[in-house]
Amino acid sequence: MAQTSESRAGAQPSGAEIDVVVVGAGFSGLYLLHRLRGLGVTAKAFEAGSGVGGTWYWNRYPGARCDVESMQYSYSFSDELQQEWSWSERFSAQPEILRYANHVADRFDLRRFIQFDTRVMSAHFDEHDRRWTVKTDRGDVVRARFCIMATGCLSTARLPDFKGRDTFRGNVYHTGEWPHEEVDFTGQRVAVIGTGSSGIQAIPVIAEQAAHLTVFQRTPNYSIPSRNGPMPPEYERWWKENYAEHRAKARMSPNGNFHARNEARALEVDEAERHRVYEERWQAGGSTFVGAFRDLFTSREANDTAAEFVREKIRQIVKDPEVAELLAPKDYPIGTKRICVDSHYFETFNRENVTLVDAKRNPIEEITPTGLIAGGRAYEFDSIVFATGFDAMTGTLLKIDIRGRNGATLREKWAAGPRTYLGLMVAGFPNMFTITGPGSPSVLSNMMVSIEQHVDWISDCLAHMRSSGFEVMEATLEAEDAWVDHVNQVAHKTLYPSAASWYMGANIPGKPRIFMPYIGGVGAYRKKCDTVAANGYEGFEMTPDRAREVAAAE
Ligand code: FAD
Ligand code: N01
């Protein structure tokens, strides 16, 4: 890797050989570019969108906001940044998070490293010269020693293959690819298909505009009120005064959140105490509800107590008992699909202009020019909103033609499910890193904590390779196999695999059913990564730099 001065790091012309190609300019890509710049290496990022922000660039649907508090869902790498930025709400909305991403790009002067409106189509490793060749849809060809995939875990929107899908003559939207222009549903008959986190956030806002909203729900979701509101100044001050301590605690926690999990077990306390704890967390709002007791993810009986508490809340909120029953999830444990956090979701079903359709009993059969047919009944709409999720964790990577040693493709390697060492590298694909890839805590955590941890680990690793004269790094097959086994074993000690979730690939027909993220905990995972590095990057093979060896021999 070239030992360059910081001033050399900058936008690189197409065709140039550089040290690092970064794919994606969301929160991962941005922080990575900042760290790479600090290392003084030459780097270039390609981003399919026209701007930075990733998730927050694409998901502009009404109601989109974070479900991890903004004081925590933000970068910690710069104290100046975290002190100078003010969030207006406890859970900030998409426009504000996108402004933040843009602010970070400008404040750290990162735009000049990024080529926008450019999708990476292929990345091939050439064993002979130990370089990656990366090609884009705009004809760029770049050779680089390292290829780092900052492509996101929820960045490939999924539109189910409904019969007649393209025949609808009204407006069609997907929450994950929302238009940049304002969408006004006033006076319209609108359908929302899907009741995951995206649907649950969008439905209350669309209901306020639409003449009539019909919600097609196949599986009900557990959702906790966010209790969102303006950021209390004293709360912000408390965070800012204690950031170092709070962030340190979050980094070593099970899920990257500062708010502690209750270490008591639900089944060890009596019913009154259980109820008190659940009520306290329900009133506090947000996803920390599932941290109410430590055994909620390991004991179905314990989990049932929390699930029933939420079902009871739904029955209290929703006035029509039939609708309430339909909205109450029953056939999977709470939290094993990502818990939703809402603003007046269940209350929305008390509105006169909102209808809930049970799309399990009445599956959507066909999209028609004027609406859709479900359960044999025709519905007419002006707009259809697909809130049908993503090909999560692997979809975006597998869309790229990635080839490692001997021309082997990642698609073949992952045909039976993703295999990585630590979610960071794939055996047979040297010098390619993934950020928050499958096999890391990733989507089971406050992603900002996981993103920063991965970027720091990778950056430190590159610095180590340079100072120790290594040119190539690769996960060994043994280390990868052992890690994949461990990830599986840990997952199967919990209730998570019992739900047909996108964590399991269950939302995509034909996708292997493997629990993809690492459930062992953010803190434990960080320790493991640090130990691996401290032990000379155990489980990885390092190859000395040929040019250096030749130079030394001469
Ligand atoms: P992304 O933000 O997905 O960015 C990846 C970028 O890579 C995208 O811009 C994409 O265009 C680009 N890209 C992909 N493939 C290519 C290619 N081949 N060529 C060029 N560019 C490419 N997590 C939380 O912890 N808390 C939350 O509150 C939270 N809220 C969320 C809300 C929504 C609606 C969604 C969908 C996800 C949410 N997440 C949340 C998860 C969120 O994805 C992460 O928190 C984080 O934003 C991911 O950042 P990233 O940079 O890794 O990936
Ligand atoms: O996607 P999902 P999402 N017919 O896959 C339904 C993050 N996120 O975009 O469950 C009818 O969860 C499907 O039904 P079923 C967060 O990590 C965070 O909502 O398969 N329905 C389901 O109801 C989240 O988990 C926030 O039966 C069909 C829905 O579509 C992740 O992104 C906000 C169908 C898809 O739900 C994904 O959330 C938004 C069909 N053929 C997203 N196919 C925050 O709040 C699918 N569905 C931070």
XYZ file of C-alpha atoms and ligand atoms in Angstrom:
655
model
C 0.000 0.000 0.000
C 1.403 3.381 -0.956
C 2.692 5.468 1.929
C 1.113 8.685 0.800
C 0.726 12.025 2.444
C -2.819 13.057 3.302
C -2.755 15.590 0.485
C -2.459 12.723 -2.028
C -5.705 11.207 -0.920
C -8.363 12.565 -3.203
C -10.675 11.863 -6.086
C -8.983 9.436 -8.437
C -9.458 9.372 -12.180
C -11.115 6.347 -13.734
C -8.613 3.705 -14.821
C -6.190 4.671 -12.080
C -4.758 2.171 -9.656
C -5.618 3.092 -6.124
C -5.303 1.549 -2.698
C -8.963 1.144 -1.778
C -12.267 1.067 -3.619
C -15.239 1.688 -1.353
C -18.701 0.684 -2.539
C -21.459 2.797 -0.965
C -21.648 6.188 0.708
C -24.083 5.629 3.539
C -22.970 5.985 7.149
C -20.474 3.115 6.655
C -18.899 4.491 3.492
C -18.651 8.019 4.892
C -16.865 7.054 8.064
C -14.636 4.646 6.168
C -13.558 7.403 3.782
C -12.742 9.592 6.758
C -10.580 6.888 8.334
C -8.865 5.992 5.062
C -8.010 9.593 4.542
C -6.434 9.646 7.979
C -4.299 6.685 6.923
C -3.153 8.640 3.884
C -4.157 6.002 1.371
C -5.721 6.628 -2.017
C -9.424 5.814 -1.967
C -12.453 6.248 -4.123
C -16.082 5.471 -3.384
C -18.804 4.646 -5.870
C -22.378 5.369 -4.841
C -25.459 4.369 -6.831
C -27.498 7.259 -5.423
C -27.047 10.928 -6.279
C -26.139 11.816 -2.727
C -24.762 10.512 0.549
C -26.774 8.938 3.363
C -27.617 5.451 2.039
C -30.705 4.257 3.914
C -31.675 7.860 4.623
C -31.192 8.883 1.020
C -33.462 6.127 -0.318
C -36.149 5.695 2.385
C -37.989 9.021 2.131
C -41.449 7.658 2.780
C -43.791 9.617 5.055
C -43.125 8.821 8.687
C -39.597 7.447 8.149
C -37.482 7.947 11.244
C -34.932 6.079 13.332
C -35.949 3.616 16.040
C -32.754 4.014 18.028
C -32.656 7.345 19.827
C -30.841 10.015 17.845
C -28.407 10.753 20.663
C -27.223 7.185 20.093
C -27.963 6.742 16.406
C -25.178 9.145 15.449
C -21.415 9.006 15.039
C -19.177 8.989 18.087
C -15.816 9.239 16.302
C -15.558 13.024 16.572
C -16.317 14.750 19.835
C -16.593 18.097 18.026
C -19.250 16.618 15.749
C -21.302 15.101 18.534
C -21.104 18.277 20.592
C -21.991 20.692 17.795
C -24.881 18.735 16.245
C -28.351 19.104 17.775
C -31.191 16.718 17.067
C -34.636 18.276 17.170
C -36.476 15.119 18.246
C -35.800 12.092 20.388
C -36.215 9.858 17.303
C -35.344 12.055 14.357
C -37.140 11.919 11.053
C -35.518 10.978 7.753
C -34.981 14.538 6.444
C -33.016 15.463 9.552
C -30.917 12.280 9.457
C -30.167 12.922 5.794
C -29.140 16.507 6.661
C -26.807 15.044 9.268
C -25.211 12.685 6.721
C -24.709 15.638 4.374
C -23.283 17.723 7.198
C -20.776 14.967 7.986
C -19.785 14.688 4.317
C -19.159 18.440 4.156
C -17.614 18.896 7.564
C -15.030 16.200 6.889
C -14.684 17.125 3.210
C -15.566 13.643 1.961
C -17.492 14.383 -1.226
C -14.406 14.640 -3.388
C -13.733 10.942 -2.795
C -17.209 9.893 -3.986
C -18.484 9.328 -7.507
C -22.284 9.483 -7.363
C -24.880 8.011 -9.707
C -22.559 5.104 -10.310
C -23.327 1.485 -9.553
C -20.564 -1.062 -9.137
C -21.422 -4.020 -11.336
C -18.433 -6.299 -10.820
C -15.356 -6.778 -8.667
C -12.827 -9.433 -9.724
C -9.659 -10.401 -7.893
C -6.630 -11.043 -10.062
C -4.359 -13.511 -8.284
C -1.380 -12.685 -10.435
C -1.091 -9.022 -9.593
C -3.067 -9.259 -6.348
C -5.443 -6.491 -7.304
C -9.200 -6.073 -7.531
C -10.628 -4.782 -10.786
C -13.861 -2.951 -10.187
C -16.220 -2.009 -13.024
C -19.237 0.264 -12.921
C -22.374 0.838 -14.956
C -20.814 4.050 -16.244
C -17.810 2.361 -17.768
C -15.309 3.048 -14.988
C -12.592 0.463 -14.517
C -10.541 0.843 -11.355
C -7.793 -1.377 -10.002
C -7.308 -1.433 -6.269
C -5.538 -3.457 -3.658
C -8.560 -3.502 -1.375
C -12.261 -3.555 -2.089
C -14.507 -2.620 0.814
C -18.207 -3.262 0.579
C -20.086 -0.550 2.471
C -23.181 -1.580 0.565
C -25.671 -1.763 3.449
C -27.788 -4.608 4.823
C -31.160 -3.178 3.841
C -30.394 -1.528 0.527
C -32.084 -3.760 -2.062
C -35.808 -3.063 -2.047
C -37.998 -6.080 -2.655
C -41.119 -5.944 -4.795
C -43.015 -9.248 -4.677
C -43.624 -10.839 -8.012
C -47.412 -10.319 -8.045
C -49.248 -11.323 -11.182
C -49.975 -8.215 -13.247
C -47.559 -6.179 -11.127
C -46.756 -3.696 -13.889
C -50.285 -3.236 -15.168
C -51.480 -0.796 -12.503
C -52.256 2.592 -14.066
C -52.141 4.594 -10.832
C -49.081 5.615 -8.823
C -46.781 2.903 -7.482
C -44.285 3.434 -4.675
C -41.857 1.317 -2.691
C -40.911 2.691 0.716
C -37.240 1.862 0.091
C -37.107 3.743 -3.221
C -39.291 6.710 -2.441
C -39.325 9.619 -4.921
C -37.502 12.835 -4.083
C -40.511 14.965 -4.963
C -43.171 15.364 -2.320
C -45.947 12.783 -2.638
C -49.368 14.102 -1.724
C -52.056 11.489 -1.101
C -54.762 14.041 -0.378
C -58.141 12.872 -1.623
C -56.767 9.525 -2.877
C -57.716 5.899 -2.337
C -54.436 4.393 -1.197
C -53.297 0.817 -0.551
C -50.357 -0.041 1.673
C -49.076 -3.594 1.295
C -46.892 -4.711 4.196
C -46.849 -4.054 7.921
C -43.177 -4.286 8.886
C -41.317 -1.288 10.337
C -41.700 0.713 7.107
C -45.430 0.118 6.757
C -45.997 0.759 10.446
C -44.250 4.133 10.188
C -45.924 5.160 6.927
C -49.509 4.060 7.638
C -50.423 6.675 10.310
C -49.079 9.533 8.172
C -50.672 8.371 4.926
C -53.979 7.835 6.774
C -54.018 11.526 7.683
C -53.844 12.533 4.024
C -55.708 9.874 2.096
C -59.426 9.874 1.447
C -59.292 6.183 2.236
C -56.425 3.890 3.190
C -56.603 0.118 2.850
C -53.868 -1.789 4.663
C -53.030 -5.297 3.449
C -51.513 -7.174 6.368
C -50.185 -10.696 5.929
C -48.438 -11.017 9.300
C -49.139 -8.672 12.208
C -46.132 -7.160 13.956
C -45.352 -6.331 17.540
C -44.921 -2.588 17.809
C -44.042 -0.361 20.742
C -44.965 3.338 20.899
C -41.912 5.534 20.443
C -43.177 8.349 22.724
C -41.323 10.555 20.315
C -41.307 14.290 20.866
C -39.057 17.328 20.767
C -35.617 16.666 22.232
C -35.738 17.733 25.888
C -32.843 20.229 26.308
C -31.829 18.729 29.667
C -31.719 15.230 28.105
C -29.488 16.460 25.282
C -27.247 18.259 27.777
C -26.963 15.146 29.935
C -25.903 13.114 26.884
C -23.436 15.698 25.692
C -21.852 16.026 29.123
C -21.518 12.250 29.433
C -20.980 11.160 25.876
C -17.669 9.380 26.469
C -19.099 7.270 29.279
C -22.436 6.588 27.579
C -20.895 5.578 24.272
C -18.416 3.302 26.045
C -21.299 1.573 27.809
C -23.247 1.163 24.558
C -20.207 -0.342 22.805
C -19.934 -3.138 25.357
C -23.678 -3.804 25.667
C -25.550 -6.722 24.076
C -27.080 -4.609 21.299
C -25.160 -1.355 21.123
C -27.707 0.601 23.109
C -26.997 2.607 26.208
C -30.274 1.797 27.925
C -29.641 -1.239 30.022
C -31.298 -4.599 29.689
C -32.903 -5.708 32.908
C -30.799 -8.639 34.129
C -33.711 -10.270 35.983
C -35.560 -13.179 34.387
C -39.266 -12.794 33.616
C -40.086 -16.185 35.096
C -38.267 -15.479 38.349
C -40.501 -12.578 39.339
C -44.213 -12.665 40.103
C -46.898 -11.515 37.708
C -47.372 -8.147 39.375
C -43.678 -7.340 39.110
C -43.561 -8.518 35.488
C -46.480 -6.297 34.666
C -44.869 -3.344 36.435
C -41.657 -3.744 34.418
C -43.481 -4.127 31.103
C -45.695 -1.149 31.841
C -42.685 0.985 32.757
C -40.935 0.101 29.486
C -44.122 0.517 27.443
C -44.575 4.000 28.898
C -40.908 4.882 28.340
C -41.351 3.859 24.703
C -39.060 2.430 22.077
C -37.381 -0.871 21.393
C -35.877 -1.166 24.871
C -39.166 -2.876 25.707
C -37.600 -6.163 24.603
C -34.812 -5.634 27.163
C -37.419 -5.900 29.935
C -36.034 -9.285 31.067
C -32.960 -11.249 30.122
C -34.752 -14.487 29.246
C -37.181 -13.089 26.681
C -35.145 -14.490 23.800
C -34.254 -17.823 25.339
C -37.489 -18.984 26.952
C -40.730 -19.170 25.000
C -42.669 -19.105 28.246
C -40.940 -15.889 29.329
C -41.392 -14.435 25.873
C -45.118 -15.220 25.958
C -45.550 -12.973 28.988
C -44.146 -9.986 27.077
C -46.029 -10.894 23.893
C -49.322 -11.162 25.767
C -48.695 -7.794 27.445
C -48.380 -6.166 24.015
C -51.402 -8.035 22.648
C -53.422 -6.715 25.602
C -52.277 -3.172 24.809
C -53.408 -3.596 21.198
C -56.814 -4.808 22.401
C -57.078 -1.746 24.650
C -56.108 0.708 21.914
C -58.074 -0.663 18.944
C -61.806 -0.195 19.409
C -63.092 -2.858 17.006
C -62.324 -6.206 18.714
C -62.068 -8.058 15.392
C -59.577 -5.591 14.007
C -57.647 -5.681 17.287
C -57.408 -9.485 17.132
C -56.183 -9.289 13.565
C -53.501 -6.787 14.570
C -52.317 -8.866 17.533
C -49.383 -11.118 16.566
C -49.696 -14.648 17.905
C -47.638 -17.114 15.977
C -44.049 -16.021 16.629
C -42.195 -14.765 19.706
C -41.968 -11.041 20.294
C -38.668 -9.545 19.148
C -37.706 -12.429 16.868
C -38.749 -10.323 13.906
C -37.282 -6.884 14.366
C -39.456 -5.103 16.899
C -41.267 -2.114 15.413
C -41.426 1.307 17.006
C -44.357 3.483 16.032
C -46.128 6.783 16.358
C -49.850 6.073 16.848
C -49.909 2.987 14.626
C -52.597 0.956 16.348
C -54.693 4.096 16.974
C -54.796 4.628 13.201
C -57.127 1.636 12.863
C -59.768 3.537 14.838
C -60.055 6.040 11.980
C -63.116 5.955 9.757
C -61.000 6.176 6.616
C -58.789 3.135 7.353
C -59.583 -0.510 6.542
C -57.476 -3.508 7.484
C -57.489 -6.501 5.133
C -56.229 -9.870 6.332
C -53.914 -10.741 3.457
C -53.134 -14.121 4.976
C -56.700 -15.349 4.648
C -57.240 -13.251 1.547
C -53.908 -13.289 -0.288
C -53.194 -10.700 -2.935
C -53.773 -12.591 -6.161
C -53.202 -10.024 -8.786
C -52.465 -6.373 -9.407
C -54.913 -4.944 -11.931
C -54.911 -1.716 -13.982
C -57.225 -0.130 -11.404
C -56.134 -1.753 -8.153
C -55.755 -5.313 -6.991
C -57.600 -8.528 -6.287
C -57.264 -10.133 -2.863
C -59.253 -13.112 -1.641
C -61.356 -12.940 -4.771
C -62.402 -9.335 -4.170
C -61.448 -6.438 -6.430
C -60.220 -3.191 -4.851
C -59.727 0.108 -6.654
C -56.934 2.530 -5.794
C -55.264 5.700 -6.988
C -51.915 4.743 -5.407
C -50.318 1.523 -4.176
C -47.496 1.672 -1.647
C -45.338 -1.419 -1.371
C -43.861 -1.594 2.124
C -42.609 -5.071 1.315
C -39.069 -4.850 2.632
C -35.648 -5.803 1.368
C -33.481 -8.656 0.177
C -31.589 -8.156 3.411
C -27.923 -8.688 4.285
C -26.885 -10.628 1.180
C -29.091 -9.235 -1.626
C -27.025 -6.156 -2.410
C -23.687 -7.984 -2.341
C -24.962 -10.778 -4.557
C -26.231 -8.313 -7.147
C -22.567 -7.453 -7.785
C -20.586 -9.990 -9.809
C -17.911 -10.631 -7.163
C -15.148 -13.097 -8.030
C -12.296 -14.133 -5.781
C -9.491 -16.659 -6.228
C -9.712 -18.902 -9.319
C -12.612 -16.826 -10.593
C -14.921 -18.355 -7.958
C -18.059 -16.294 -7.517
C -19.543 -15.114 -4.248
C -22.927 -16.252 -5.548
C -21.687 -19.864 -5.754
C -19.900 -19.630 -2.442
C -23.037 -18.351 -0.703
C -25.528 -20.528 -2.590
C -26.474 -22.335 0.628
C -26.275 -19.184 2.756
C -23.632 -16.587 3.595
C -20.275 -17.720 5.016
C -17.866 -15.218 6.524
C -15.235 -14.959 9.187
C -16.487 -12.416 11.745
C -18.755 -10.894 9.097
C -15.652 -9.076 7.912
C -14.057 -11.296 5.269
C -14.850 -14.298 3.095
C -12.331 -17.116 2.550
C -11.264 -17.145 -1.097
C -11.888 -13.418 -1.497
C -8.623 -11.794 -0.398
C -8.463 -8.122 0.513
C -12.237 -7.743 0.321
C -13.979 -6.588 3.485
C -17.662 -6.278 4.250
C -19.011 -3.761 6.732
C -21.670 -5.148 9.069
C -21.814 -8.239 6.867
C -23.629 -11.477 7.672
C -21.979 -13.125 10.658
C -21.531 -9.812 12.499
C -24.039 -8.316 15.000
C -25.032 -5.915 12.228
C -28.800 -5.414 12.083
C -29.272 -6.820 15.593
C -27.599 -3.740 16.991
C -27.601 0.015 17.039
C -25.998 0.067 13.618
C -23.927 3.173 14.281
C -22.029 1.300 16.979
C -21.460 -1.674 14.683
C -20.498 0.474 11.699
C -17.904 2.413 13.679
C -16.506 -0.777 15.184
C -16.134 -2.439 11.780
C -14.633 0.606 10.115
C -12.158 1.072 12.979
C -11.157 -2.585 12.917
C -10.653 -2.603 9.137
C -8.745 0.693 9.167
C -6.466 -0.491 11.965
C -5.934 -3.704 10.044
C -4.887 -1.831 6.903
C -2.473 0.246 8.979
C -1.041 -2.953 10.463
C -0.593 -4.508 7.037
C 1.239 -1.473 5.808
C 3.551 -1.187 8.800
C 4.281 -4.939 8.784
C 4.803 -5.187 5.032
C 1.813 -7.371 4.159
C 0.132 -7.078 0.801
C -2.676 -9.616 0.974
C -4.980 -10.696 3.772
C -7.503 -13.482 3.652
C -9.706 -15.371 6.076
C -8.754 -19.050 6.339
C -11.387 -21.631 5.535
C -10.961 -23.200 8.994
C -11.576 -19.887 10.764
C -14.566 -19.201 8.547
C -16.077 -22.655 9.130
C -15.601 -22.352 12.879
C -17.175 -18.885 12.918
C -20.159 -19.960 10.806
C -20.720 -22.868 13.234
C -20.466 -20.548 16.199
C -22.913 -18.030 14.696
C -25.372 -20.870 14.093
C -24.956 -22.422 17.501
C -25.494 -19.144 19.299
C -28.550 -18.346 17.180
C -30.108 -21.735 17.865
C -29.811 -21.234 21.607
C -32.326 -18.413 21.169
C -35.878 -18.138 19.893
C -34.835 -16.060 16.877
C -34.732 -18.857 14.286
C -38.338 -19.789 15.104
C -39.697 -16.746 13.256
C -39.985 -16.523 9.482
C -38.046 -13.262 9.474
C -35.799 -11.498 7.004
C -32.974 -12.251 9.489
C -33.541 -15.845 8.314
C -33.941 -14.945 4.644
C -37.550 -16.106 4.945
C -39.037 -13.105 3.119
C -37.431 -14.043 -0.201
C -38.751 -17.136 -1.984
C -35.909 -19.614 -2.524
C -33.422 -17.810 -0.256
C -31.561 -20.194 2.087
C -32.995 -20.174 5.598
C -29.963 -19.299 7.689
C -29.927 -16.953 10.655
C -27.591 -14.348 9.176
C -26.551 -11.880 11.896
C -24.474 -12.769 14.975
C -26.606 -12.787 18.090
C -23.742 -13.224 20.580
C -23.792 -9.534 21.499
C -22.071 -6.377 20.353
C -19.732 -6.225 23.365
C -18.706 -9.881 23.148
C -18.183 -9.553 19.406
C -16.003 -6.473 19.837
C -13.853 -8.342 22.358
C -13.503 -11.235 19.920
C -12.424 -8.919 17.086
C -9.943 -7.134 19.344
C -8.499 -10.451 20.523
C -8.137 -11.667 16.949
C -6.183 -8.512 16.091
C -4.075 -8.646 19.263
C -3.127 -12.249 18.433
C -1.670 -11.236 15.089
C -4.971 -11.447 13.200
C -5.554 -15.089 14.003
C -7.737 -16.867 11.513
C -6.411 -14.667 8.728
C -3.491 -15.388 6.440
C -1.205 -12.496 5.612
C 1.056 -12.528 2.546
C 4.142 -10.289 2.450
C 4.325 -7.424 0.005
C 6.143 -8.691 -3.108
C 7.486 -5.301 -4.109
C 8.958 -4.816 -0.663
C 10.532 -8.271 -0.695
C 12.132 -7.605 -4.056
C 13.379 -4.231 -2.879
C 14.812 -5.774 0.284
C 16.592 -8.502 -1.715
C 18.247 -5.957 -4.024
P -26.699 1.975 3.632
O -27.174 3.157 4.370
O -27.699 1.027 3.129
O -25.807 2.517 2.431
C -25.310 1.666 1.449
C -25.119 2.458 0.197
O -24.461 1.629 -0.757
C -26.432 2.888 -0.450
O -26.467 4.269 -0.593
C -26.439 2.192 -1.804
O -26.965 3.000 -2.827
C -24.959 1.924 -2.014
N -24.728 0.770 -2.880
C -25.146 -0.507 -2.686
N -24.728 -1.284 -3.694
C -24.025 -0.494 -4.525
C -23.325 -0.730 -5.733
N -23.262 -1.936 -6.293
N -22.707 0.311 -6.321
C -22.743 1.554 -5.771
N -23.390 1.830 -4.629
C -24.022 0.815 -4.013
N -30.496 1.037 12.013
C -30.385 1.441 13.290
O -29.455 1.053 13.981
N -31.282 2.302 13.827
C -32.315 2.783 13.118
O -33.101 3.548 13.643
C -32.472 2.343 11.771
N -33.498 2.779 11.014
C -33.658 2.303 9.752
C -34.745 2.742 9.003
C -34.954 2.267 7.733
C -36.105 2.762 6.933
C -34.082 1.280 7.203
C -34.318 0.707 5.832
C -32.983 0.863 7.932
C -32.753 1.379 9.207
N -31.659 1.004 9.970
C -31.520 1.448 11.248
C -30.594 0.213 9.368
C -29.710 1.140 8.475
O -29.649 0.530 7.233
C -28.355 1.377 9.120
O -28.540 1.985 10.370
C -27.387 2.276 8.356
O -27.981 3.428 7.851
C -26.672 1.504 7.280
O -25.640 2.275 6.750
P -24.684 1.671 5.627
O -23.850 2.781 5.143
O -24.007 0.469 6.145
O -25.673 1.148 4.501
O -39.749 -4.735 5.652
P -40.263 -6.075 6.389
P -39.653 -3.256 6.205
N -48.167 -10.085 0.265
O -39.639 -7.201 5.632
C -45.168 -7.893 3.748
C -35.515 -1.615 9.023
N -36.418 -0.488 9.169
O -39.210 -2.386 5.107
O -44.357 -10.574 7.321
C -48.469 -9.413 1.374
O -40.055 -6.007 7.832
C -44.582 -8.703 4.855
O -45.495 -9.662 5.317
P -44.922 -11.039 6.006
C -35.798 -2.599 10.143
O -34.635 -3.289 10.449
C -36.361 0.223 10.311
O -40.898 -2.873 6.904
O -43.843 -11.554 5.085
N -47.572 -8.875 2.198
C -44.265 -7.615 5.860
O -45.408 -7.233 6.564
C -36.830 -3.475 9.496
O -37.033 -4.703 10.120
C -37.227 1.256 10.515
O -46.079 -11.907 6.087
C -46.284 -9.020 1.877
C -43.835 -6.452 4.961
O -44.337 -6.740 3.663
C -36.288 -3.587 8.092
O -35.788 -2.288 7.803
C -38.165 1.564 9.556
C -45.875 -9.703 0.726
C -42.335 -6.321 4.873
O -41.824 -6.044 6.130
C -37.303 -3.999 7.050
O -38.529 -3.333 7.314
C -38.199 0.838 8.397
C -46.887 -10.250 -0.095
N -46.574 -10.942 -1.187
C -37.322 -0.193 8.210
N -44.527 -9.683 0.685
C -37.198 2.005 11.775
O -38.196 2.240 12.389
C -44.113 -9.012 1.766
N -45.168 -8.615 2.486
C -35.923 2.392 12.283
